[in-house]
Coordinates of C-alpha atoms and ligand atoms in Angstrom, one line a residue:
M1 CA -75.1 108.2 30.9
P2 CA -74.5 105.1 28.3
D3 CA -75.5 106.1 24.8
A4 CA -78.9 104.3 23.8
S5 CA -78.7 105.7 20.4
A6 CA -75.3 103.8 19.9
G7 CA -76.9 100.5 21.2
H8 CA -75.3 101.0 24.7
Y9 CA -77.7 100.8 28.1
D10 CA -77.7 100.6 31.6
A11 CA -79.4 97.4 31.3
I12 CA -80.3 94.9 28.9
V13 CA -83.5 92.8 29.9
V14 CA -84.1 89.2 28.4
G15 CA -88.0 89.1 28.1
A16 CA -91.2 91.1 28.3
G17 CA -93.7 89.4 30.6
F18 CA -94.6 90.2 33.8
S19 CA -90.9 90.4 34.9
G20 CA -89.3 92.2 31.8
L21 CA -92.4 95.0 31.9
Y22 CA -91.9 95.8 35.6
L23 CA -88.1 95.8 35.2
I24 CA -88.5 98.5 32.4
K25 CA -90.8 100.7 34.6
R26 CA -88.8 100.2 37.7
L27 CA -85.4 100.7 36.4
R28 CA -86.7 103.4 34.0
D29 CA -88.2 105.5 37.1
A30 CA -84.8 105.2 38.9
G31 CA -83.2 106.9 35.7
F32 CA -81.5 104.0 34.0
T33 CA -81.5 103.3 30.4
V34 CA -83.2 99.9 29.7
L35 CA -83.7 97.8 26.4
A36 CA -86.0 94.8 26.9
V37 CA -85.5 92.1 24.2
E38 CA -88.4 89.8 23.4
A39 CA -88.4 86.9 21.2
A40 CA -92.4 87.2 20.6
P41 CA -94.0 89.3 18.3
S42 CA -95.9 90.9 21.3
V43 CA -95.2 91.7 25.3
G44 CA -96.9 89.0 27.8
G45 CA -94.5 86.4 27.8
T46 CA -96.4 83.3 29.3
W47 CA -99.5 84.8 28.4
Y48 CA -98.8 85.4 24.9
W49 CA -97.2 82.0 24.0
N50 CA -99.9 79.7 25.9
A51 CA -102.6 80.7 23.8
Y52 CA -104.3 77.1 24.0
P53 CA -108.0 76.6 24.6
G54 CA -108.8 77.0 28.4
A55 CA -105.8 78.6 29.2
R56 CA -106.4 80.3 32.4
C57 CA -104.6 81.4 35.5
D58 CA -105.2 79.5 38.6
V59 CA -104.4 82.2 41.0
E60 CA -107.0 84.7 41.8
S61 CA -106.7 87.7 39.5
F62 CA -106.7 90.1 42.4
D63 CA -103.4 88.4 43.6
Y64 CA -102.2 87.8 39.9
C65 CA -101.6 91.3 39.1
Y66 CA -99.0 94.0 39.8
S67 CA -99.4 95.7 43.3
F68 CA -96.8 98.4 42.8
S69 CA -99.1 101.0 41.1
R70 CA -102.3 102.1 42.9
E71 CA -103.1 104.2 39.7
L72 CA -102.9 101.2 37.6
E73 CA -105.1 99.5 40.1
Q74 CA -107.7 102.0 39.6
E75 CA -107.7 101.8 35.8
W76 CA -108.1 97.9 35.4
S77 CA -110.9 95.9 36.2
W78 CA -110.8 91.9 35.9
S79 CA -113.9 90.2 34.9
E80 CA -113.1 86.9 36.4
R81 CA -112.0 85.3 39.8
Y82 CA -109.3 83.5 37.6
P83 CA -108.4 85.6 34.6
S84 CA -108.4 83.6 31.3
Q85 CA -105.2 84.0 28.8
P86 CA -106.8 86.4 26.5
E87 CA -107.5 88.8 29.6
L88 CA -104.1 88.3 30.8
L89 CA -102.7 89.2 27.5
Q90 CA -104.6 92.3 27.6
Y91 CA -103.9 93.4 31.0
L92 CA -100.0 93.0 30.2
N93 CA -100.8 95.3 26.9
F94 CA -102.5 97.6 29.0
V95 CA -99.5 97.8 31.1
A96 CA -97.2 98.4 28.3
D97 CA -99.3 101.1 27.1
Y98 CA -100.5 102.9 30.5
F99 CA -96.7 103.2 31.4
E100 CA -95.6 103.9 27.8
L101 CA -93.0 100.7 28.0
R102 CA -93.0 100.1 24.2
P103 CA -90.1 102.3 23.1
N104 CA -87.8 100.3 25.5
I105 CA -88.9 97.0 23.8
R106 CA -87.5 95.3 20.9
L107 CA -90.1 92.5 19.8
D108 CA -89.3 89.7 17.6
T109 CA -85.8 89.4 18.8
R110 CA -84.0 86.9 20.6
V111 CA -80.9 87.2 22.6
T112 CA -78.6 84.6 21.7
S113 CA -75.4 85.5 23.6
A114 CA -74.1 87.6 26.2
T115 CA -70.6 88.0 27.1
F116 CA -68.7 89.8 30.0
D117 CA -66.3 92.2 28.7
E118 CA -64.0 92.4 31.6
D119 CA -62.0 95.4 30.4
E120 CA -65.2 97.6 29.7
G121 CA -67.2 96.2 32.5
L122 CA -70.2 95.6 30.0
W123 CA -72.1 92.9 28.6
D124 CA -71.9 92.5 25.0
V125 CA -75.0 91.0 24.0
R126 CA -75.9 89.4 20.7
L127 CA -79.4 89.3 18.9
D128 CA -80.8 87.4 16.2
S129 CA -81.4 90.6 14.2
G130 CA -77.6 90.9 14.0
D131 CA -77.0 94.2 15.6
P132 CA -74.9 94.1 18.8
V133 CA -75.9 95.8 22.1
S134 CA -74.4 96.4 25.5
G135 CA -75.3 96.8 28.8
R136 CA -73.6 97.3 32.3
F137 CA -76.1 94.9 33.5
F138 CA -77.6 91.8 31.8
I139 CA -80.9 90.8 33.4
L140 CA -82.5 87.2 32.8
A141 CA -86.2 87.8 32.9
G142 CA -86.8 85.2 30.2
G143 CA -89.1 83.3 32.3
A144 CA -89.0 80.0 34.7
I145 CA -91.7 78.2 32.4
S146 CA -91.0 79.4 29.2
V147 CA -89.4 77.0 27.0
P148 CA -91.6 74.4 25.9
K149 CA -90.2 70.7 26.3
P150 CA -90.6 68.4 23.2
P151 CA -92.3 65.0 23.8
E152 CA -89.3 62.8 22.9
I153 CA -91.4 60.8 20.6
D154 CA -90.1 59.7 17.4
G155 CA -91.7 60.5 13.9
I156 CA -93.4 63.8 15.0
D157 CA -92.5 65.3 11.5
S158 CA -94.0 62.5 9.6
F159 CA -97.5 63.1 11.0
A160 CA -99.7 64.6 8.3
G161 CA -102.3 66.1 10.6
E162 CA -102.2 69.4 12.6
C163 CA -99.8 69.3 15.6
Y164 CA -99.3 72.0 18.3
H165 CA -97.5 72.3 21.6
T166 CA -99.5 74.0 24.3
G167 CA -96.4 76.4 25.0
N168 CA -96.2 77.4 21.5
Y169 CA -99.6 77.7 20.3
P170 CA -101.1 79.6 17.5
H171 CA -103.2 82.8 18.1
E172 CA -105.5 82.0 15.0
P173 CA -108.3 79.9 16.2
V174 CA -108.0 76.2 15.6
D175 CA -111.0 74.4 14.6
F176 CA -111.6 71.1 16.3
T177 CA -115.3 70.5 15.1
G178 CA -115.6 66.9 14.3
K179 CA -112.1 66.1 14.6
Y180 CA -110.3 63.0 16.2
V181 CA -107.8 64.8 18.8
A182 CA -105.5 63.5 20.9
I183 CA -103.6 65.2 23.8
I184 CA -100.6 63.8 25.5
G185 CA -99.9 65.0 28.9
T186 CA -102.1 65.6 31.9
G187 CA -100.5 68.3 33.7
S188 CA -102.2 71.8 33.9
S189 CA -102.0 72.8 30.4
G190 CA -103.5 69.2 29.2
V191 CA -106.4 69.4 31.8
Q192 CA -107.1 73.1 30.6
T193 CA -107.1 71.9 27.0
S194 CA -108.9 69.0 27.0
T195 CA -111.9 70.2 29.2
A196 CA -111.9 73.3 27.0
I197 CA -112.4 71.4 23.7
V198 CA -114.1 68.3 24.7
D199 CA -117.7 69.5 23.5
E200 CA -116.2 70.4 20.2
V201 CA -114.3 67.5 19.0
A202 CA -115.5 64.3 17.6
E203 CA -113.4 62.0 19.5
L204 CA -110.7 63.0 22.3
T205 CA -108.1 60.6 23.2
I206 CA -106.2 61.6 26.5
F207 CA -102.3 60.1 26.7
Q208 CA -101.4 60.0 30.4
R209 CA -98.1 59.0 31.9
T210 CA -99.0 60.0 35.2
A211 CA -102.4 60.6 36.7
N212 CA -102.8 63.9 38.3
F213 CA -104.7 65.5 41.4
V214 CA -107.5 67.9 39.8
A215 CA -109.8 69.6 42.0
P216 CA -112.4 71.8 40.5
I217 CA -112.1 75.1 39.4
I218 CA -114.8 77.6 41.3
N219 CA -114.5 80.4 39.0
R220 CA -117.1 83.4 38.7
P221 CA -117.6 86.7 37.3
L222 CA -116.2 89.8 39.5
D223 CA -119.1 92.2 40.0
D224 CA -118.8 96.1 41.2
A225 CA -119.0 95.0 45.0
A226 CA -116.0 92.8 44.4
H227 CA -114.0 95.3 42.6
A228 CA -114.8 98.3 45.2
E229 CA -113.9 95.7 48.2
Y230 CA -110.4 95.0 46.1
R231 CA -109.8 98.5 45.8
R232 CA -110.6 99.2 49.4
T233 CA -108.4 96.2 50.8
S234 CA -105.8 96.0 48.3
F235 CA -103.1 97.4 50.0
E236 CA -103.7 95.0 53.0
R237 CA -104.3 92.2 50.8
H238 CA -100.8 92.6 48.7
E239 CA -98.9 93.5 52.0
K240 CA -100.2 90.2 53.6
S241 CA -99.0 88.2 50.5
R242 CA -95.7 89.8 50.4
H243 CA -95.0 88.5 53.7
S244 CA -96.8 85.1 53.4
R245 CA -95.6 81.6 52.5
Q246 CA -97.0 81.2 48.9
G247 CA -97.6 84.9 47.9
I248 CA -101.4 85.0 48.6
P249 CA -103.2 86.5 51.1
H250 CA -104.6 83.2 52.9
D251 CA -103.9 82.7 56.5
Q252 CA -101.7 79.4 56.8
P253 CA -103.1 76.6 58.7
T254 CA -101.9 75.9 62.1
R255 CA -103.5 72.3 62.8
S256 CA -102.1 69.0 61.8
A257 CA -104.1 66.6 59.5
L258 CA -103.6 64.1 62.3
D259 CA -104.9 66.2 65.1
V260 CA -108.5 65.9 63.9
S261 CA -111.1 63.4 63.8
D262 CA -111.9 61.6 60.0
E263 CA -115.3 63.3 60.0
E264 CA -113.9 67.0 60.7
R265 CA -111.0 66.4 58.3
E266 CA -113.5 65.0 55.7
E267 CA -115.7 68.1 56.3
I268 CA -112.6 70.7 56.1
F269 CA -111.5 69.0 52.7
G270 CA -114.9 69.0 51.3
D271 CA -115.4 72.6 52.0
A272 CA -112.0 73.3 50.5
W273 CA -113.0 71.3 47.4
E274 CA -116.3 72.9 46.8
N275 CA -115.7 76.4 47.6
S276 CA -112.0 77.2 47.4
H277 CA -109.3 78.2 45.2
L278 CA -105.9 76.3 43.8
F279 CA -104.1 76.6 47.1
G280 CA -107.3 75.5 49.0
L281 CA -106.9 71.9 49.8
R282 CA -103.2 72.9 50.7
L283 CA -104.2 75.2 53.2
T284 CA -106.5 72.9 55.3
F285 CA -103.7 71.6 57.2
N286 CA -100.1 72.5 58.3
D287 CA -98.5 69.3 57.7
L288 CA -99.7 67.9 54.2
L289 CA -96.5 68.9 52.6
F290 CA -94.3 67.7 55.4
D291 CA -95.8 64.5 57.0
E292 CA -96.5 61.3 54.8
K293 CA -99.3 60.3 56.9
A294 CA -100.9 63.7 56.9
N295 CA -100.5 63.8 53.0
D296 CA -101.9 60.4 52.6
T297 CA -105.2 62.1 54.1
V298 CA -105.7 64.5 51.5
A299 CA -104.4 62.4 48.7
E300 CA -107.2 59.8 49.7
F301 CA -109.7 62.3 49.8
V302 CA -109.0 63.2 46.2
R303 CA -108.8 59.6 45.3
G304 CA -112.0 59.2 46.7
K305 CA -113.4 62.1 44.7
I306 CA -112.3 60.4 41.6
R307 CA -113.9 57.0 42.6
G308 CA -117.2 58.8 43.3
I309 CA -117.0 60.8 39.9
V310 CA -115.7 58.4 37.3
H311 CA -118.2 55.6 36.5
D312 CA -116.0 53.0 35.1
P313 CA -114.0 51.6 37.7
E314 CA -111.0 50.7 35.5
V315 CA -110.8 54.3 34.0
A316 CA -111.2 55.6 37.6
K317 CA -108.1 53.3 38.9
T318 CA -106.3 54.7 36.0
L319 CA -106.9 58.4 36.4
T320 CA -106.1 58.0 40.3
P321 CA -102.9 59.4 41.2
R322 CA -100.3 57.0 43.2
G323 CA -96.7 57.0 43.8
Y324 CA -96.1 60.7 44.9
P325 CA -97.6 62.7 47.7
Y326 CA -100.4 65.1 46.9
G327 CA -99.0 68.6 46.0
T328 CA -95.7 67.8 45.2
K329 CA -96.2 67.8 41.6
R330 CA -98.3 71.0 40.8
P331 CA -101.8 70.3 41.4
C332 CA -104.4 71.3 39.0
I333 CA -107.7 73.1 39.2
G334 CA -110.1 72.3 36.4
K335 CA -113.5 72.4 35.0
D336 CA -115.1 68.9 35.3
Y337 CA -111.9 67.1 34.2
F338 CA -112.7 63.8 35.9
A339 CA -116.3 63.6 34.7
M340 CA -115.1 64.2 31.2
F341 CA -114.0 60.7 31.0
N342 CA -117.6 59.5 31.5
R343 CA -118.5 60.8 28.1
E344 CA -118.6 58.4 25.3
H345 CA -116.3 60.2 22.9
V346 CA -113.5 60.6 25.5
H347 CA -110.6 57.8 25.9
L348 CA -107.8 57.3 28.1
V349 CA -104.5 55.7 27.4
D350 CA -102.5 54.8 30.0
L351 CA -99.1 55.2 28.8
K352 CA -97.5 53.2 31.5
Q353 CA -99.5 50.1 30.0
T354 CA -99.7 51.3 26.3
P355 CA -96.4 53.2 25.6
I356 CA -96.1 55.2 22.6
M357 CA -93.8 53.6 19.9
R358 CA -93.8 56.7 17.4
M359 CA -96.0 59.0 15.5
T360 CA -97.0 58.0 12.2
P361 CA -98.4 59.8 9.1
K362 CA -102.0 59.0 10.3
G363 CA -101.5 59.3 14.2
I364 CA -100.0 57.7 17.1
A365 CA -98.8 54.0 17.2
T366 CA -98.8 52.6 20.5
S367 CA -97.9 49.0 21.8
E368 CA -101.2 47.9 21.0
G369 CA -101.6 49.5 17.3
E370 CA -101.9 52.7 15.5
M371 CA -104.6 55.2 16.5
Q372 CA -105.4 57.7 13.9
F373 CA -105.9 61.5 14.6
D374 CA -106.8 64.6 12.7
T375 CA -104.9 66.7 15.5
V376 CA -102.4 66.2 18.3
I377 CA -101.7 68.6 20.8
F378 CA -98.7 68.1 23.1
A379 CA -99.0 69.4 26.8
T380 CA -95.9 68.2 27.7
G381 CA -94.6 70.9 29.8
F382 CA -91.4 73.1 30.0
D383 CA -87.7 72.7 30.5
A384 CA -88.2 74.9 33.4
L385 CA -86.1 77.1 35.3
T386 CA -83.1 76.6 33.8
G387 CA -84.3 76.4 30.0
A388 CA -84.3 80.1 29.2
A389 CA -80.9 81.0 30.5
G390 CA -79.4 77.8 29.1
R391 CA -80.4 78.6 25.6
I392 CA -78.5 81.7 25.7
A393 CA -74.7 81.3 25.2
I394 CA -73.6 83.2 28.6
T395 CA -69.9 83.6 29.1
G396 CA -68.8 85.4 32.4
R397 CA -65.5 86.2 33.9
G398 CA -62.6 84.4 32.8
G399 CA -64.4 82.9 29.8
E400 CA -66.5 80.6 32.2
T401 CA -69.8 79.8 30.6
L402 CA -73.2 79.5 32.3
R403 CA -73.6 76.2 30.9
D404 CA -70.6 74.7 32.4
K405 CA -71.2 76.3 35.4
W406 CA -74.7 74.6 35.6
V407 CA -73.4 71.3 34.3
D408 CA -74.4 69.4 37.4
G409 CA -77.3 71.6 38.3
P410 CA -77.9 75.5 38.8
Q411 CA -75.8 77.3 41.4
T412 CA -77.3 80.9 42.2
Y413 CA -76.8 83.1 45.4
L414 CA -80.5 83.8 46.4
G415 CA -81.7 82.6 42.8
L416 CA -80.9 86.5 42.0
T417 CA -77.0 86.3 40.9
C418 CA -74.2 83.9 40.0
N419 CA -70.3 84.0 41.2
G420 CA -68.2 84.6 38.2
F421 CA -71.0 86.7 36.0
P422 CA -70.9 90.2 37.4
N423 CA -73.7 92.5 36.9
M424 CA -76.1 89.6 35.8
F425 CA -79.2 89.1 37.6
L426 CA -81.8 86.7 37.4
V427 CA -85.7 86.9 38.1
T428 CA -87.3 83.8 39.4
G429 CA -84.0 82.0 38.9
P430 CA -83.3 78.7 40.3
G431 CA -83.1 79.0 44.4
S432 CA -86.0 81.7 44.1
P433 CA -89.3 80.9 45.6
G434 CA -91.1 82.2 42.5
P435 CA -91.9 79.3 40.7
L436 CA -93.6 77.8 43.9
S437 CA -95.6 80.9 44.9
A438 CA -98.2 83.4 43.1
M439 CA -95.5 84.6 40.7
V440 CA -96.2 88.1 40.6
R441 CA -95.7 89.0 44.2
S442 CA -92.3 87.1 43.8
I443 CA -91.4 89.2 40.3
E444 CA -92.0 92.3 41.9
Q445 CA -89.9 91.4 45.1
H446 CA -87.1 90.4 42.6
V447 CA -87.3 93.4 40.4
D448 CA -87.6 95.7 43.2
W449 CA -84.2 94.0 45.1
I450 CA -82.4 94.3 42.0
G451 CA -83.4 97.9 41.3
D452 CA -82.3 99.0 44.7
C453 CA -79.0 97.1 44.4
M454 CA -78.4 99.2 41.0
V455 CA -79.3 102.4 42.6
H456 CA -77.1 101.5 45.5
M457 CA -74.3 101.0 43.1
R458 CA -74.7 104.0 41.3
E459 CA -74.9 106.3 44.4
E460 CA -71.6 104.4 45.8
G461 CA -69.7 104.7 42.4
L462 CA -69.5 100.7 42.3
A463 CA -68.8 99.1 38.8
T464 CA -69.4 95.4 39.4
I465 CA -71.3 93.2 41.9
Q466 CA -71.0 89.6 42.3
A467 CA -72.0 86.7 44.4
L468 CA -69.4 85.3 46.6
P469 CA -68.7 81.5 46.0
D470 CA -69.1 80.4 49.5
Y471 CA -72.5 82.0 49.9
E472 CA -73.5 80.9 46.5
I473 CA -72.6 77.0 47.8
N474 CA -74.3 78.0 51.0
W475 CA -77.3 79.2 49.4
M476 CA -78.0 76.0 47.3
D477 CA -77.3 73.9 50.1
H478 CA -79.8 75.6 52.0
V479 CA -82.3 75.4 49.2
Q480 CA -81.7 71.7 49.2
E481 CA -81.9 71.3 52.9
V482 CA -85.2 72.9 53.2
A483 CA -86.7 71.0 50.2
E484 CA -85.4 67.6 51.9
G485 CA -87.4 68.7 55.1
T486 CA -90.6 68.3 52.9
L487 CA -92.1 65.7 50.8
Y488 CA -91.4 67.4 47.5
P489 CA -88.4 65.6 46.5
R490 CA -90.4 62.5 46.2
A491 CA -91.9 63.3 43.2
D492 CA -90.6 63.2 39.6
S493 CA -91.5 66.9 38.9
W494 CA -90.3 69.7 36.8
Y495 CA -89.0 71.6 40.2
I496 CA -86.3 69.0 40.3
G497 CA -85.7 68.6 36.6
A498 CA -87.0 65.2 36.2
N499 CA -89.1 66.0 33.1
V500 CA -86.4 66.6 31.2
P501 CA -84.3 63.6 29.9
G502 CA -80.6 64.0 31.2
K503 CA -81.1 67.1 33.3
P504 CA -79.3 67.0 36.6
R505 CA -81.9 66.0 39.4
K506 CA -81.6 69.0 41.5
F507 CA -84.5 70.5 43.6
M508 CA -84.3 74.2 42.0
P509 CA -87.3 76.5 43.7
Y510 CA -86.7 77.6 47.3
L511 CA -89.5 76.3 49.5
G512 CA -88.7 78.4 52.5
G513 CA -91.7 80.9 51.3
V514 CA -91.9 84.1 50.0
G515 CA -92.1 86.3 53.4
V516 CA -89.0 84.5 54.5
Y517 CA -87.0 84.8 51.4
R518 CA -87.9 88.4 51.3
E519 CA -86.8 88.9 54.9
K520 CA -83.2 87.1 54.1
C521 CA -83.0 89.3 50.9
D522 CA -83.6 92.4 53.0
A523 CA -81.1 91.2 55.8
V524 CA -78.5 90.8 52.9
V525 CA -79.0 94.5 52.1
S526 CA -79.2 95.6 55.7
A527 CA -75.6 94.0 56.3
G528 CA -74.1 95.8 53.7
Y529 CA -74.9 93.0 50.8
D530 CA -73.6 90.3 52.8
G531 CA -72.3 87.6 50.3
F532 CA -71.4 89.9 47.5
A533 CA -68.2 91.6 46.5
F534 CA -68.4 94.8 44.8
G535 CA -65.7 96.3 42.2
A536 CA -65.0 100.0 42.1
D537 CA -65.5 102.1 39.1
K538 CA -62.3 102.3 36.9
Ligands
FAD1 P1 -92.6 84.8 31.0 O1 -94.1 85.1 31.0 O2 -92.2 83.3 30.7 O3 -91.9 85.7 29.9 C1 -90.5 85.6 29.7 C2 -90.2 86.0 28.2 O4 -88.9 86.0 27.9 C3 -91.1 85.2 27.2 O5 -91.8 86.0 26.3 C4 -89.9 84.5 26.3 O6 -90.3 84.9 24.8 C5 -88.8 85.7 26.5 N1 -87.5 85.1 26.3 C6 -86.8 84.1 26.7 N2 -85.6 83.6 26.3 C7 -85.5 85.0 25.3 C8 -84.4 85.2 24.7 N3 -83.2 84.6 24.6 N4 -84.4 86.3 23.9 C9 -85.5 87.0 23.8 N5 -86.8 86.7 24.6 C10 -86.6 85.7 25.3 N6 -97.8 81.4 37.8 C11 -98.6 81.7 38.7 O7 -98.2 82.4 39.9 N7 -100.1 81.6 38.6 C12 -100.4 81.0 37.6 O8 -101.7 80.6 37.6 C13 -100.0 80.6 36.6 N8 -100.4 80.1 35.4 C14 -99.6 79.8 34.4 C15 -100.1 79.2 33.4 C16 -99.2 78.7 32.1 C17 -99.6 78.2 31.2 C18 -97.7 78.9 32.3 C19 -96.7 78.2 31.3 C20 -97.3 79.5 33.4 C21 -98.1 79.8 34.5 N9 -97.8 80.6 35.6 C22 -98.5 80.8 36.7 C23 -96.2 80.8 35.7 C24 -95.8 82.1 34.7 O9 -94.7 81.9 33.9 C25 -95.5 83.4 35.7 O10 -96.6 83.7 36.6 C26 -95.4 84.6 34.8 O11 -96.0 85.1 33.9 C27 -93.8 84.8 34.4 O12 -93.3 85.8 34.0 P2 -92.1 86.3 33.4 O13 -92.0 87.5 32.8 O14 -90.9 86.0 34.5 O15 -91.8 85.4 32.2
N01_2 O1 -96.5 70.9 32.2 P1 -96.4 69.8 33.3 P2 -97.7 71.9 32.2 N1 -94.8 61.4 26.8 O2 -95.0 69.5 33.2 C1 -96.6 64.6 30.4 C2 -97.9 76.2 34.9 N2 -99.2 75.9 34.5 O3 -97.3 72.9 30.8 O4 -96.0 63.8 34.9 C3 -95.9 61.4 27.6 O5 -96.8 70.0 34.6 C4 -96.1 64.6 31.7 O6 -96.1 63.6 32.5 P3 -95.2 62.9 33.5 C5 -97.9 75.4 36.3 O7 -96.9 75.9 36.9 C6 -100.3 76.5 35.1 O8 -99.0 71.0 32.4 O9 -93.9 63.7 33.5 N3 -96.2 62.4 28.6 C7 -97.4 65.4 32.3 O10 -98.5 64.9 32.5 C8 -97.3 74.3 35.7 O11 -97.0 73.0 36.6 C9 -101.7 76.4 34.7 O12 -95.3 61.8 33.8 C10 -95.4 63.1 28.7 C11 -97.7 66.4 31.2 O13 -97.0 65.8 30.3 C12 -96.4 74.5 34.7 O14 -96.9 75.6 34.2 C13 -101.7 76.0 33.3 C14 -94.2 63.2 28.1 C15 -96.6 68.0 31.4 O15 -97.2 68.3 32.6 C16 -96.3 73.3 33.6 O16 -97.6 72.7 33.2 C17 -100.7 75.3 32.8 C18 -93.8 62.4 27.1 N4 -92.5 62.2 26.4 C19 -99.5 75.5 33.1 N5 -93.4 64.5 28.3 C20 -102.6 77.2 35.4 O17 -103.5 76.6 35.5 C21 -94.1 64.9 29.3 N6 -95.6 64.3 29.5 C22 -102.3 78.2 36.4

């Protein structure tokens, strides 16, 4: 067994969010030594960093939590249908304490590089604290949506007011009372932040580059009966999610949106709008993300809602999403988002008409003049899927770097491994269905697969595993092909890398579905780890 006291572990894990915490538990239970290295001063990952006002999960709490432990399930009770960021952070801290994971975590420490030492069959890992550590396995659990994307605006440093990014938001309260506040970005983070602070601010100005489809969030407290029902049915609920398309326990629709009358379709959409959840509108018909005409029906339904809610027709027009199909950029759920624009102190700047020129000491200069602000919040998203791995200098076999390997877009086999990088695993990496699913179900599947693989290698006396090049190419081709069978590639989304200037345009998440992906991963194992080459112990 490797000597952890000398800095040598079976596995070095990057990150201590949902993925890192479960990796520690799973690998430690299997008898491996593990060190998780976390840049934040706390566990929690996403739910530590995104402490912005209104931050909330939009998958139901019963589906956005670990399912691997019935004991944990008995010990924890969610207070709301959609858990808030503080509650999620509390949950992940509870998990770290409950399973005594903290001795395996080094906080406030960043992994800066990792180099595969061919002679020793080890990953040499460098930390910003200076001390070297090494591991037989190097596991990237640094998050698919964890590296905040700067807004590419000149002069940010010249701004004399307060400036925040939602993805790296302070934990101390920020006072918005009587302030002139700007929010740049209208994705989920911008929608949640704006609706959370609108009552506090003196004036709120939203800078919108692309209008978004936002449905109402139907949140509610969870009572004892809901918890009792959950505990009674959780096994079936999670099992259904594991084999579902999106990692949630809901039935897939079987009908086409084009096979029903306009009245019936309107009623079905209306019901989903009023009563359902994030996936509600998407789960009404089976072809919304595959057929343009079917998609037009749901897009037009939401557009109609916007026209009905927003009083000023010009503002309504600006808020109306066009130019990409419904659902191909992640749709949001938010509280009274469109109604917010009826309030006198809320202003909308259409960046397509009035672009930002630069930031100034007093605020934001647009093509139509300077606007003054006390506080500017960037809700401009993330360098998703490749961002966290790309910020670590990773060198594999023969001196090949991951940055070079991925220069034209990421390459993985099953989203879990890379040819040329033996014993390196990724959790929710490019090529995994994770980012397009309820993530915790995907994370558990990835971690279980990795854990089982490491146990298999130990039992068989195998030193290294790596993906075969042809299988990797075929997998990424398959990921592209599946995406091209849908409407997703028609949007400039973070799924395709379009939100980061200069990033190769390649569809990254696997759209085949969580259940299908699980079957494929299991089939690879049943066929003797088809597509992998193992190296024997020296
Ligand atoms: P993360 O939670 O991102 O944790 C990764 C950790 O790795 C981070 O703490 C980071 O600091 C650390 N790290 C990265 N690089 C390094 C390094 N070099 N050295 C040391 N540490 C490093 N998913 C859903 O399914 N439903 C939702 O409703 C949902 N809501 C979301 C809301 C927001 C605001 C965001 C940003 C994401 C949301 N997600 C949601 C996706 C969410 O990221 C995942 O659900 C999940 O939390 C990911 O867990 P993780 O452990 O894989 O990654
Ligand atoms: O980021 P985004 P996010 N100038 O990329 C705009 C999860 N999440 O942080 O669309 C001006 O979606 C950008 O415009 P455009 C979820 O998976 C979930 O909101 O690129 N504007 C867009 O409007 C989500 O998908 C929740 O034209 C600029 C916005 O900023 C993912 O995290 C909550 C700009 C970015 O939207 C990311 O969400 C929060 C610029 N230079 C996050 N650059 C839940 O509710 C970007 N924009 C569960």
